[in-house]
Structure formats: C-alpha cells, structure tokens
mmCIF file of C-alpha atoms in Angstrom:
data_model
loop_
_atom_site.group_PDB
_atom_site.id
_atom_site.type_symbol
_atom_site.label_atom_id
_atom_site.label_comp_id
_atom_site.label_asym_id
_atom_site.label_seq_id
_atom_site.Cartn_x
_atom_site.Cartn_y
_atom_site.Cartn_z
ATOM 1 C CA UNK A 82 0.000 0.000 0.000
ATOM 2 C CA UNK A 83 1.032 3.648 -0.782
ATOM 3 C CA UNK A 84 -0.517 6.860 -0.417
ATOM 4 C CA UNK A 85 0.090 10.260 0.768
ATOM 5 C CA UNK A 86 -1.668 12.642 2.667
ATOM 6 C CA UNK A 87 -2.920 16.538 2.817
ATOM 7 C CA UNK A 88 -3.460 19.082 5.689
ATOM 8 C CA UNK A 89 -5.393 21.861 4.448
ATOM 9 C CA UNK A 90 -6.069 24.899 6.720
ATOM 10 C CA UNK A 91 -7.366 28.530 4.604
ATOM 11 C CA UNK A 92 -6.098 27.232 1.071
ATOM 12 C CA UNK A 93 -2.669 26.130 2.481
ATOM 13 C CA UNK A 94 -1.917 22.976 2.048
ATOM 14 C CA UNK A 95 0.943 21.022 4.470
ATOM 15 C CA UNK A 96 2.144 17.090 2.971
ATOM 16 C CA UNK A 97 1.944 15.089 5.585
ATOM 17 C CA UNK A 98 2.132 11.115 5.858
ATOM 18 C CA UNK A 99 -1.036 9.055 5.316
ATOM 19 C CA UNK A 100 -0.767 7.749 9.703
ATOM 20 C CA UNK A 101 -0.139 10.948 10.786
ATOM 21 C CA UNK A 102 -3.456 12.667 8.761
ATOM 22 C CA UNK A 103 -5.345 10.713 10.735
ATOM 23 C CA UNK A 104 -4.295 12.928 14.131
ATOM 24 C CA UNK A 105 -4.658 16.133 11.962
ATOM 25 C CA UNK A 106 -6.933 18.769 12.566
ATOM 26 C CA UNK A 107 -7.943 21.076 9.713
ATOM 27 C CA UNK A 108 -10.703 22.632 7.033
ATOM 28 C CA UNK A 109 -9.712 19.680 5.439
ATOM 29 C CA UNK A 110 -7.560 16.690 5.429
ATOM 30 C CA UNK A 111 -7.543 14.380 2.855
ATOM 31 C CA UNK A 112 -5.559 10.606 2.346
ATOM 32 C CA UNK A 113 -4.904 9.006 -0.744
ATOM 33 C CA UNK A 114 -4.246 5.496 -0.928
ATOM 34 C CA UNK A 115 -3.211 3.480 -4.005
ATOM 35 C CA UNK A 116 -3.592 0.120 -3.480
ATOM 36 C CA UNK A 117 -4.733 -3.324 -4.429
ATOM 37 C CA UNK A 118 -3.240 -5.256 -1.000
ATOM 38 C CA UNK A 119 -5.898 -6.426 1.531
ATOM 39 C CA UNK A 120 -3.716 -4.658 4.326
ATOM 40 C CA UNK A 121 -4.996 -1.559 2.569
ATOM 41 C CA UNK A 122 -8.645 -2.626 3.404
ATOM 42 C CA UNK A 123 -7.097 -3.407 7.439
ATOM 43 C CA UNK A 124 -6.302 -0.217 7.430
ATOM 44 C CA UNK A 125 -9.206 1.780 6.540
ATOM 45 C CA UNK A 126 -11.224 -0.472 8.624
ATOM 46 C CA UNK A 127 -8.174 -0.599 11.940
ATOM 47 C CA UNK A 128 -6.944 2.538 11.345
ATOM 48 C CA UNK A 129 -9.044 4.905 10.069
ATOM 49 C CA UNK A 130 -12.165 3.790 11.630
ATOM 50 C CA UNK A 131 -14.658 3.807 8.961
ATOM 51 C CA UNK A 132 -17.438 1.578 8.095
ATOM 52 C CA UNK A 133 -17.368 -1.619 6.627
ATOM 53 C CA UNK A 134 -19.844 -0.492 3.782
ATOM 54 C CA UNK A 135 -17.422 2.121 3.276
ATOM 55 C CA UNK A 136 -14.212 0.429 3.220
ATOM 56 C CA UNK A 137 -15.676 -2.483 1.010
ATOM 57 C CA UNK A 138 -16.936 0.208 -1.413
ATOM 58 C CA UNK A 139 -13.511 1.968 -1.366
ATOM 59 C CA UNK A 140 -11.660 -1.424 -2.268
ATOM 60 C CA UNK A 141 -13.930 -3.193 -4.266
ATOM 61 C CA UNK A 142 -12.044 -5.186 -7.572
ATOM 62 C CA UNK A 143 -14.908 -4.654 -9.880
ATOM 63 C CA UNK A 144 -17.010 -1.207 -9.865
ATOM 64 C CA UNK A 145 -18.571 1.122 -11.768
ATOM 65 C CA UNK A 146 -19.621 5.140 -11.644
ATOM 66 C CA UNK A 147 -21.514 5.741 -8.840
ATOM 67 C CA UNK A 148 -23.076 8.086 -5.539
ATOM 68 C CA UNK A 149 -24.375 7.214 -2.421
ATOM 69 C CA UNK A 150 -25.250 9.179 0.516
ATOM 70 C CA UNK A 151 -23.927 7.067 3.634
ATOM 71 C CA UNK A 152 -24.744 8.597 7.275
ATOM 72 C CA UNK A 153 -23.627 12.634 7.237
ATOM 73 C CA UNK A 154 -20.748 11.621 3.883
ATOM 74 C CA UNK A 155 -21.124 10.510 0.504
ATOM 75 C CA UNK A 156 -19.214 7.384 -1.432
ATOM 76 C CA UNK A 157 -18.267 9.044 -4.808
ATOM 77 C CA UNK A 158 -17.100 6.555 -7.526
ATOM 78 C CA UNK A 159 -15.385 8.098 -10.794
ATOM 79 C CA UNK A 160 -13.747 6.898 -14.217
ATOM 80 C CA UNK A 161 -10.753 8.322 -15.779
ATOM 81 C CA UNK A 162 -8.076 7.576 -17.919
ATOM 82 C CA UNK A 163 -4.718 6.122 -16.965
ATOM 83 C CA UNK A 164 -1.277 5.891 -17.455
ATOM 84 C CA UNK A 165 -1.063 2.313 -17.989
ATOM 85 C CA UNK A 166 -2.599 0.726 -21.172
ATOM 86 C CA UNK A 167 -5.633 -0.992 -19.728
ATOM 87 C CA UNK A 168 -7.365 -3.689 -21.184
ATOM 88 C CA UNK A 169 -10.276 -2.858 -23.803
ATOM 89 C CA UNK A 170 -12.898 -4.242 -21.792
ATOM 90 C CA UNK A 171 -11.966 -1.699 -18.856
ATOM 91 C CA UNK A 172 -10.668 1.001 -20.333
ATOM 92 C CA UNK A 173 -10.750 3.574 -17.805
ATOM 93 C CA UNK A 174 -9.070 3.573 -14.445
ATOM 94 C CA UNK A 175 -11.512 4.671 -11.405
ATOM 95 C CA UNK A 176 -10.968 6.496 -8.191
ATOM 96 C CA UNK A 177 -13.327 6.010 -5.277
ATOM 97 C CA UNK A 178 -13.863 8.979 -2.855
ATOM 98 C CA UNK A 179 -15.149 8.679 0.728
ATOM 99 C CA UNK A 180 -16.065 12.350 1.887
ATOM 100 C CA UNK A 181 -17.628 13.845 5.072
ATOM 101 C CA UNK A 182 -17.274 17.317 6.236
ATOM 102 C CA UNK A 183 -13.756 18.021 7.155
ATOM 103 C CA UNK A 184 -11.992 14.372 5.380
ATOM 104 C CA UNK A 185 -11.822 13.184 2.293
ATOM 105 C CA UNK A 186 -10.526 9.349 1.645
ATOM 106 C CA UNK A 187 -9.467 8.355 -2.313
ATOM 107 C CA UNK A 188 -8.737 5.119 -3.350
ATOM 108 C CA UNK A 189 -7.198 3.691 -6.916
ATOM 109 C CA UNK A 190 -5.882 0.754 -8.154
ATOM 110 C CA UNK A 191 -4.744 1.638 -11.163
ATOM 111 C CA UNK A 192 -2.364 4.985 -11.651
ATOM 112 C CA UNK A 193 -5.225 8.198 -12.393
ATOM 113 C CA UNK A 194 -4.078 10.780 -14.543
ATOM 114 C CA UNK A 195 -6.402 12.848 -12.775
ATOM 115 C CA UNK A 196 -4.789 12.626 -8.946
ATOM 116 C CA UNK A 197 -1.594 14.661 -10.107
ATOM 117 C CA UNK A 198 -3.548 17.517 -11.263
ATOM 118 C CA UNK A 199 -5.972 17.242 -8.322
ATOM 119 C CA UNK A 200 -2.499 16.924 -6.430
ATOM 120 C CA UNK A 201 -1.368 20.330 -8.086
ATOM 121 C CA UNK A 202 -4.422 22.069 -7.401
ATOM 122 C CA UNK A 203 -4.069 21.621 -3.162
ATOM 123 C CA UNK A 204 -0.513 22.679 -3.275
ATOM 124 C CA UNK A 205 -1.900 25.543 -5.459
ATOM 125 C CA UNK A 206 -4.320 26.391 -3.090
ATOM 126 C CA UNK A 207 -7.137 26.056 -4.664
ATOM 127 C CA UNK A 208 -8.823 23.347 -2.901
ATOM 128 C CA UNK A 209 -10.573 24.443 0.947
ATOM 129 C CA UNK A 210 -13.242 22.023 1.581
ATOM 130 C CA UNK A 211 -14.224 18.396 0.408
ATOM 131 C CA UNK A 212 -16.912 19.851 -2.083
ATOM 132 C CA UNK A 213 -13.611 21.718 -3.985
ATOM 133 C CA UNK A 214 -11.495 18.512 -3.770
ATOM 134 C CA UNK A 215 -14.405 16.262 -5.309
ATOM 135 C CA UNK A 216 -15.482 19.055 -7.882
ATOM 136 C CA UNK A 217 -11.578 18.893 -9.198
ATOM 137 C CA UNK A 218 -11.435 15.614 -9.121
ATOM 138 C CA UNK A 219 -14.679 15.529 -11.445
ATOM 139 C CA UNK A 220 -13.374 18.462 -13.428
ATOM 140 C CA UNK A 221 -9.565 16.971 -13.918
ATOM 141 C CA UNK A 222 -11.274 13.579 -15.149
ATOM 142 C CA UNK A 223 -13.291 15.185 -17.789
ATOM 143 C CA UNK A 224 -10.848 17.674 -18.929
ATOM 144 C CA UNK A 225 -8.716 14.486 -19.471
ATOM 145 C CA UNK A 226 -11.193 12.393 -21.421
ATOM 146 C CA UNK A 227 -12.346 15.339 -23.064
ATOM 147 C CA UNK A 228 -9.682 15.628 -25.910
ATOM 148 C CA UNK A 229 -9.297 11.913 -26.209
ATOM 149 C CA UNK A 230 -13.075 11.566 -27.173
ATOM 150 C CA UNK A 231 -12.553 14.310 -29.720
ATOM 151 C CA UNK A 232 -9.760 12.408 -31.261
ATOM 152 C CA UNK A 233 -11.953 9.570 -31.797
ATOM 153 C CA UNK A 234 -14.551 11.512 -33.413
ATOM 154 C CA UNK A 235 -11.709 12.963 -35.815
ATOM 155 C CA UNK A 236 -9.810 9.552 -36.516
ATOM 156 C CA UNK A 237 -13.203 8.523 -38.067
ATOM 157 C CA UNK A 238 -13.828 12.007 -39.990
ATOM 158 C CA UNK A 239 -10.569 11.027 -41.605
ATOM 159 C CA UNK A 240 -11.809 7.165 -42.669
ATOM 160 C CA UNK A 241 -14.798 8.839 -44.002
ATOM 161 C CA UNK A 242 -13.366 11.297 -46.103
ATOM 162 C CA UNK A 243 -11.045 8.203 -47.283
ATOM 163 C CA UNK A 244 -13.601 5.974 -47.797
ATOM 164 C CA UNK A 245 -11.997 3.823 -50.892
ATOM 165 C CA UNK A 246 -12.275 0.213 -51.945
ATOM 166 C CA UNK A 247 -8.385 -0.358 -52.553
ATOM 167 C CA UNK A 248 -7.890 0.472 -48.462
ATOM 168 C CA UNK A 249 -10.912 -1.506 -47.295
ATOM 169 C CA UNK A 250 -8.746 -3.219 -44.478
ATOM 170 C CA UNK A 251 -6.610 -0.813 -43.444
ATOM 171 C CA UNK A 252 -9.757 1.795 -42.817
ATOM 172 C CA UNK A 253 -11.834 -1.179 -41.057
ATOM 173 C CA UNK A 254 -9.008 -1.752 -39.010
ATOM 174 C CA UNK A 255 -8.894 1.640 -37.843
ATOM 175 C CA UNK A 256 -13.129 2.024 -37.733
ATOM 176 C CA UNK A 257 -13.007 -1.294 -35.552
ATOM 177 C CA UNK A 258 -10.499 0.607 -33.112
ATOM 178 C CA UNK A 259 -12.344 3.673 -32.747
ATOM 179 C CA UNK A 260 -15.620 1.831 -32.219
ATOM 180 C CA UNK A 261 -14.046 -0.119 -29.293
ATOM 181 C CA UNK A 262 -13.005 2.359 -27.526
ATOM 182 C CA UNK A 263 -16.285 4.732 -27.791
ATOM 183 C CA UNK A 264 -18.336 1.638 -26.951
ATOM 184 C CA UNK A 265 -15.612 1.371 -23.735
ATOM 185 C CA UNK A 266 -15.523 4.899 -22.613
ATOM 186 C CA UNK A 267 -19.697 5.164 -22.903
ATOM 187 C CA UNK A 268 -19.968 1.878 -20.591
ATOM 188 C CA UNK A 269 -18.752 4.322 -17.695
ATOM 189 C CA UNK A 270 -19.414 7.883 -18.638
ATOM 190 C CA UNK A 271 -23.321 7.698 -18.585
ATOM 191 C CA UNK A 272 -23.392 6.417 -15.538
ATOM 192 C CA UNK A 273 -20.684 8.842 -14.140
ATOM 193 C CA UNK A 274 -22.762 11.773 -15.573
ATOM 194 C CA UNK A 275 -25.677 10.334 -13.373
ATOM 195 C CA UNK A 276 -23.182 9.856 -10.376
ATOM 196 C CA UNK A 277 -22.159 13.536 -10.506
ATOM 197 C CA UNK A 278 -25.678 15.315 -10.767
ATOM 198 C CA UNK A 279 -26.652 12.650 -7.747
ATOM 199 C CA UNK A 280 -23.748 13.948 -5.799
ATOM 200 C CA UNK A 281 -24.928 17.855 -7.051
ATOM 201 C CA UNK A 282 -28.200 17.483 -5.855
ATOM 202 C CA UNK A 283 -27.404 15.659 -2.193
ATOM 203 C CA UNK A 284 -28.143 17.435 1.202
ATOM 204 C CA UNK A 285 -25.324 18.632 3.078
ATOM 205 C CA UNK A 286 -23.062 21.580 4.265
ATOM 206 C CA UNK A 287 -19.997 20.322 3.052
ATOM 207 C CA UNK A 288 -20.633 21.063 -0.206
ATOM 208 C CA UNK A 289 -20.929 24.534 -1.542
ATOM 209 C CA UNK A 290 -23.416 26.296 -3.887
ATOM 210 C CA UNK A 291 -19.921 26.870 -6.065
ATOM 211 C CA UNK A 292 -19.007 23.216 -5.723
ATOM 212 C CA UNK A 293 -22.485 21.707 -7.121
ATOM 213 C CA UNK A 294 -21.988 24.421 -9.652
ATOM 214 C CA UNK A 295 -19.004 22.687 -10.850
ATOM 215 C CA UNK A 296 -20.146 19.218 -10.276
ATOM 216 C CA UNK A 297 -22.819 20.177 -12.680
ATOM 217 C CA UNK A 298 -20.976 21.499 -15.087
ATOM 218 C CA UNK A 299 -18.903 18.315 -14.792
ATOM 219 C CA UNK A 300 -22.140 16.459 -15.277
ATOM 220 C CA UNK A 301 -22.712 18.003 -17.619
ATOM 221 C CA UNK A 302 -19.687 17.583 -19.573
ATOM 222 C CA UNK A 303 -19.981 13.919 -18.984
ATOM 223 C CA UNK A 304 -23.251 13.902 -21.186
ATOM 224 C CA UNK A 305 -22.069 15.647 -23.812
ATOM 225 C CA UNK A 306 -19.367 13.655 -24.017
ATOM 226 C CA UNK A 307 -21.703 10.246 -24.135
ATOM 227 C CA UNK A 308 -23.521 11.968 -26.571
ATOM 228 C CA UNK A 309 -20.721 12.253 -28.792
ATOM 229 C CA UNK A 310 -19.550 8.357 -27.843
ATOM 230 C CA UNK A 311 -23.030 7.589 -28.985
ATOM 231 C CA UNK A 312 -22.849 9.470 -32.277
ATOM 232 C CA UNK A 313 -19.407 7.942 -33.264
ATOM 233 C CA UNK A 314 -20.331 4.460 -32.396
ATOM 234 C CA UNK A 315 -23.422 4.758 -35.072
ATOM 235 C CA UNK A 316 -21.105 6.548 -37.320
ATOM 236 C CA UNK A 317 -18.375 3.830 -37.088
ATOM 237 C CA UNK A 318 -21.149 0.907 -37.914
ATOM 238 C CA UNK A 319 -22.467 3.226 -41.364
ATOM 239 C CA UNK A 320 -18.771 3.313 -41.643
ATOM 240 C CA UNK A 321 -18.144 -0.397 -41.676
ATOM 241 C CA UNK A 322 -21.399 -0.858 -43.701
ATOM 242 C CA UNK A 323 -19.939 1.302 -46.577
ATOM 243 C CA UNK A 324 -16.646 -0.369 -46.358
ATOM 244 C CA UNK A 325 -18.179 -3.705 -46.578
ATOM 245 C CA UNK A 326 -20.329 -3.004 -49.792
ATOM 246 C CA UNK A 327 -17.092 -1.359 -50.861
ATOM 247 C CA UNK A 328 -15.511 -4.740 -50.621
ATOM 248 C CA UNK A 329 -18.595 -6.544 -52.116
ATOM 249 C CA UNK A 330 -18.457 -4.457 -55.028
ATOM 250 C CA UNK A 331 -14.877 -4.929 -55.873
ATOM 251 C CA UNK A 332 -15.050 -8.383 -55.544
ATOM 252 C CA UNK A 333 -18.217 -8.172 -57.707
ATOM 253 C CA UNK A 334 -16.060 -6.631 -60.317
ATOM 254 C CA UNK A 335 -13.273 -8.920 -60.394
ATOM 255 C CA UNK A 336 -16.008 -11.680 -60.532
ATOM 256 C CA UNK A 337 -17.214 -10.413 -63.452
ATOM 257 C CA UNK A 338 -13.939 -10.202 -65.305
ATOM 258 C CA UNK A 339 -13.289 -13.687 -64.463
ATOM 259 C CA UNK A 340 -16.575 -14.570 -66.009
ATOM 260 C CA UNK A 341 -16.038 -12.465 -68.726
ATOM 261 C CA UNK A 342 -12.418 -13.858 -69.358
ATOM 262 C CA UNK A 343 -13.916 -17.357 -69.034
ATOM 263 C CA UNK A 344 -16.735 -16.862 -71.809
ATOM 264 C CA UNK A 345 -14.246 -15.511 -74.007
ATOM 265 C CA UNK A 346 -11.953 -18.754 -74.081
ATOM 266 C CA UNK A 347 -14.890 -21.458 -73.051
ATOM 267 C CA UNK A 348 -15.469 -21.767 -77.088
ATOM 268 C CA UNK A 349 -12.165 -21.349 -78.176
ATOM 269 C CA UNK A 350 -11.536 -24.141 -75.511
ATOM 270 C CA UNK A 351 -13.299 -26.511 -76.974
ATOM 271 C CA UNK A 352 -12.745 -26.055 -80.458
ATOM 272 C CA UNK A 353 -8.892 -26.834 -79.837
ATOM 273 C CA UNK A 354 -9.977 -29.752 -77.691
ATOM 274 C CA UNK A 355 -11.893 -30.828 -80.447
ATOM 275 C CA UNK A 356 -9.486 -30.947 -82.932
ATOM 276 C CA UNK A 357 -6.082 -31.633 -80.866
ATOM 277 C CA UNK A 358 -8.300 -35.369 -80.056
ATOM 278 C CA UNK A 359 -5.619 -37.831 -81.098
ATOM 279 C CA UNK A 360 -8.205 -39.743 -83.789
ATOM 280 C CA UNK A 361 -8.419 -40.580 -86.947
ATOM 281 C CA UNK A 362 -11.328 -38.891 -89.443
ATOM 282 C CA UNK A 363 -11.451 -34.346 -87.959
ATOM 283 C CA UNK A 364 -12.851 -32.929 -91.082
ATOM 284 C CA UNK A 365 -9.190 -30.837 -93.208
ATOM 285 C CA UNK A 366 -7.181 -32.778 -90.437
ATOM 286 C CA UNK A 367 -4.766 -33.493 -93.527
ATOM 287 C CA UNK A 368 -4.748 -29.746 -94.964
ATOM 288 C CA UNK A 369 -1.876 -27.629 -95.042
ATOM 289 C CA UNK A 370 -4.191 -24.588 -94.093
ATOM 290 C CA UNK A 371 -6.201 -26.242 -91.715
ATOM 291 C CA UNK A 372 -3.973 -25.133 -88.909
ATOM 292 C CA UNK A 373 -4.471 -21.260 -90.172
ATOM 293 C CA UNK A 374 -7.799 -21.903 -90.554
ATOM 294 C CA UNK A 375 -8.630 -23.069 -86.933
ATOM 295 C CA UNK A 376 -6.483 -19.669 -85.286
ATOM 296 C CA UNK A 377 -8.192 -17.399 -87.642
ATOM 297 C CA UNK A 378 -11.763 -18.929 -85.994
ATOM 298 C CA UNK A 379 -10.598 -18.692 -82.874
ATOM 299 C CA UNK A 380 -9.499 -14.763 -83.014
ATOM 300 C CA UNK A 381 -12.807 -14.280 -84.877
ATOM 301 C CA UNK A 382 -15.021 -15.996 -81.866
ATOM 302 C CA UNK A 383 -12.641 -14.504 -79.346
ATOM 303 C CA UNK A 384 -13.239 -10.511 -80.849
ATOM 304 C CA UNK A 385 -17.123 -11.532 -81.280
ATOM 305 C CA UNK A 386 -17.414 -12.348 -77.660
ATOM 306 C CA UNK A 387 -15.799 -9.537 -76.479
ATOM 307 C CA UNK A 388 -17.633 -7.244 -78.899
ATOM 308 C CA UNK A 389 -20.833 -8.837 -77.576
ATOM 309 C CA UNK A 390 -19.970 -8.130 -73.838
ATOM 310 C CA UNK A 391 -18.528 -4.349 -74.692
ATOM 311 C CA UNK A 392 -22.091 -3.794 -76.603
ATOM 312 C CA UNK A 393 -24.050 -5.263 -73.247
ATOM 313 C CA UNK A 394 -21.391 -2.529 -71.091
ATOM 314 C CA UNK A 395 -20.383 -5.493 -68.983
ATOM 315 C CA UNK A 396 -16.521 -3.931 -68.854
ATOM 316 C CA UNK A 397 -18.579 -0.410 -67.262
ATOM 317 C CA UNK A 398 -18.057 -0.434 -63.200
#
C-alpha cells in the first residue's frame, strides 16, 4: 500500500504522511491510498475507523460510476483515464472517494491521470473544503477524457473522407479501433454523468453552492461527451457498412472479369480440344491450311465475344 496525505487549513496545504493525517486537525484533510493489498482494506477499517460499507466500497475489484449518501458523507465513484494501457474491456481507471465534512478518503488501483492535477491544485491552493477537492477531481477527469473523445470523433472524420475500396482493411481496421473504444468509454461515462448530478443534488453543508456548480458542469460535460460516444459508435457501424459493400463491389467486379475472361476462351476451348483429339477422321485434319484456318476462328469468336460483352457494357463499373 502507498498513499500520501494533505493538511489543508485557509487554502494552504501542508504534505503530511497518510498515519499521521489521521491525528490532523484542519478545514480539510484528505488521504490518498493506491492500493490493491488487503492490508490496505485493514487499514481503513483498523486505522481509520470507517465503516465496513465504506471500506468495502472503497476497495472493491470490480465497480462502476456511482453516488451514495452514507450517514452525514457521501461514497463518490469516478472513471478516468490512466497511465497504464488498460485492457479494452476496462478502459478507464476509477478512483473512489469517501467524503464527510472536514476528510476526504481516495482510493485507486490503477495509476489516475487525474490525482496529479488534483495533487497540483491543493498545493496551489485552490482546494478548501471536500466539495472543492471532489469538484476537481470531477473536473480533472473530464478535462482528461475530453480531448481523447474528440480524437476519436476525428480519426473517423478522416476514414470517411477516405472511404476507398483499394484500403478496405486498413480503414476497417482503424473504424473497428475507434468503435471499441467509444463503446468502452460510454460503458462508464453515462453512468458517471448520473453519479455527478446525484452527488450535485445531495443534502449537506460540506458542499458549496460553487461546488455543485461545478459538479454540474462536470455532469454536464460527462453527457455531452456520451452523446458524442453515442454518435461515433453509429457513425463507425455506417462506416463499416460502406466499407463492406465497398468490398462486395470490388469483388463483384473482379467476378465479373473472371466470367467475362472465361466466356471468351470457353469456345475457343473446346474447339482446340476438339481438334487436338488424337483420332483418326477431324474434317481438313490433312490440310496444309487447316492449322491457319482453326487460329483465324478462334481470333474471330474470341473478338465476337468480347464485342458482344462491350455492346451489353459489362466492362462499365
């Protein structure tokens, strides 16, 4: 288990070590704990005293985005991106927040992007109460995503505008990507967008008019940003649609020149069969011109057959 820990008395922030912020009085103290260890569950429960709903929310393997009101706190759960490459079917690290008037408890398991920023902002000064910690929390986790959601969105502006049939794999490669991972960050952002505008609207003097303000606005955010997952996901299926009668028709095409190509010499195949049979009594099998004779046929069927096709526009796309 590692962590560190915050005193935080007028905007000033002091570092202190995660057993000693347990002693500390202040506006606000807060503890951050990164962990996956059961002696990290010990010592919420041993050391800092809080309940066993609590602690078993905090350190749960599998969760999702999330508020509940518990006694005179909340249990806050969020979703953000991470520095580690995270597998496709969880693609977004969370953080799970404990706060009551006066502490704040944060858990992860997986390294948040969003803690160092939230980190910056208390040595800033900018955080004074637990409503300001979990509203930058919020607002550093959708800043993040933000951008990265955008880039999806322009990744598949770029496979549309090169929609051809000669890069049908490389584009559905890409599509495929970009479809995954809007389909992975909407699994957790609706439901975070409902989690923050729960938290906005919950009783309680620890939280500010200014801090439900900017969970709002984070809530906000969220929504428009599951709106826009929503938008490229549909996109990304027309996408794959197109690309796939894109493929159909080019194979189509080739199809048909094969056909073509085989009408052309099916005749001319069996007239040469017919007279290169090893028997005695082929009509001018003795002739010195027969031989001339036969080609000349065969270039005449050959151009006839083609001339035939070219008149039906079977050689038009």
């Amino acid at each position: 288990m590692s962590g560190f820990g915050f005193r935080i008395t007028d905007g000033e922030a002091t570092p202190v070590g995660v057993k000693e912020a347990l002693d500390c009085t202040a506006d606000l103290v807060w503890v951050h704990l990164s962990t996956t260890a059961e002696h990290g569950q010990d010592w919420l429960r041993d050391e800092a005293k809080l309940d066993e709903y609590v602690v078993d929310a905090l350190t749960a393997a599998e969760t999702r985005p999330r508020c509940e009101a518990v006694g005179e706190g909340a249990f806050l759960n969020l979703r953000g991106r991470s520095h580690e490459e995270l597998d496709t079917s969880d693609m977004l690290a969370s953080v799970r927040i404990w706060a009551v008037k006066g502490r704040v408890f944060s858990v992860t398991r997986k390294p948040l992007i969003a803690v160092a920023e939230v980190e910056k902002m208390v040595e800033r000064g900018e955080i004074r109460d637990p409503g300001d910690l979990i509203a930058a929390f919020a607002t550093a986790i959708t800043t993040d995503l933000d951008p990265d959601v955008a880039s999806l969105g322009d990744q598949l502006d770029d496979c549309e505008e090169q929609l051809d049939a000669n890069r049908v794999f490389e584009l559905r490669r890409t599509v495929s990507k970009v479809r995954v991972a809007a389909i992975g960050y909407k699994r957790f952002l609706s439901p975070q967008r409902a989690a923050l505008e729960k938290l906005a609207a919950l009783p309680g003097d620890w939280l500010a008019d200014d801090d439900r303000l900017h969970l709002a606005a984070a809530a906000d955010r969220a929504a428009r940003m599951a709106e826009e997952l929503e938008s490229i996901r549909e996109r990304s299926a027309l996408v794959h649609e197109t690309l796939t009668d894109l493929r159909a028709e080019q194979i189509d095409s080739r199809s048909l020149i094969i056909s073509i190509a085989a009408m052309v010499f099916l005749p001319l195949t069996f007239l040469t069969g017919l007279y290169g049979m090893n028997v005695k009594g082929l009509p001018y099998a003795e002739e010195p011109w027969a031989f001339d004779a036969i080609a000349a046929a065969c270039v005449v069927i050959a151009v006839g057959v083609v001339g035939y096709f070219t008149a039906r526009h079977w050689f038009r796309r």
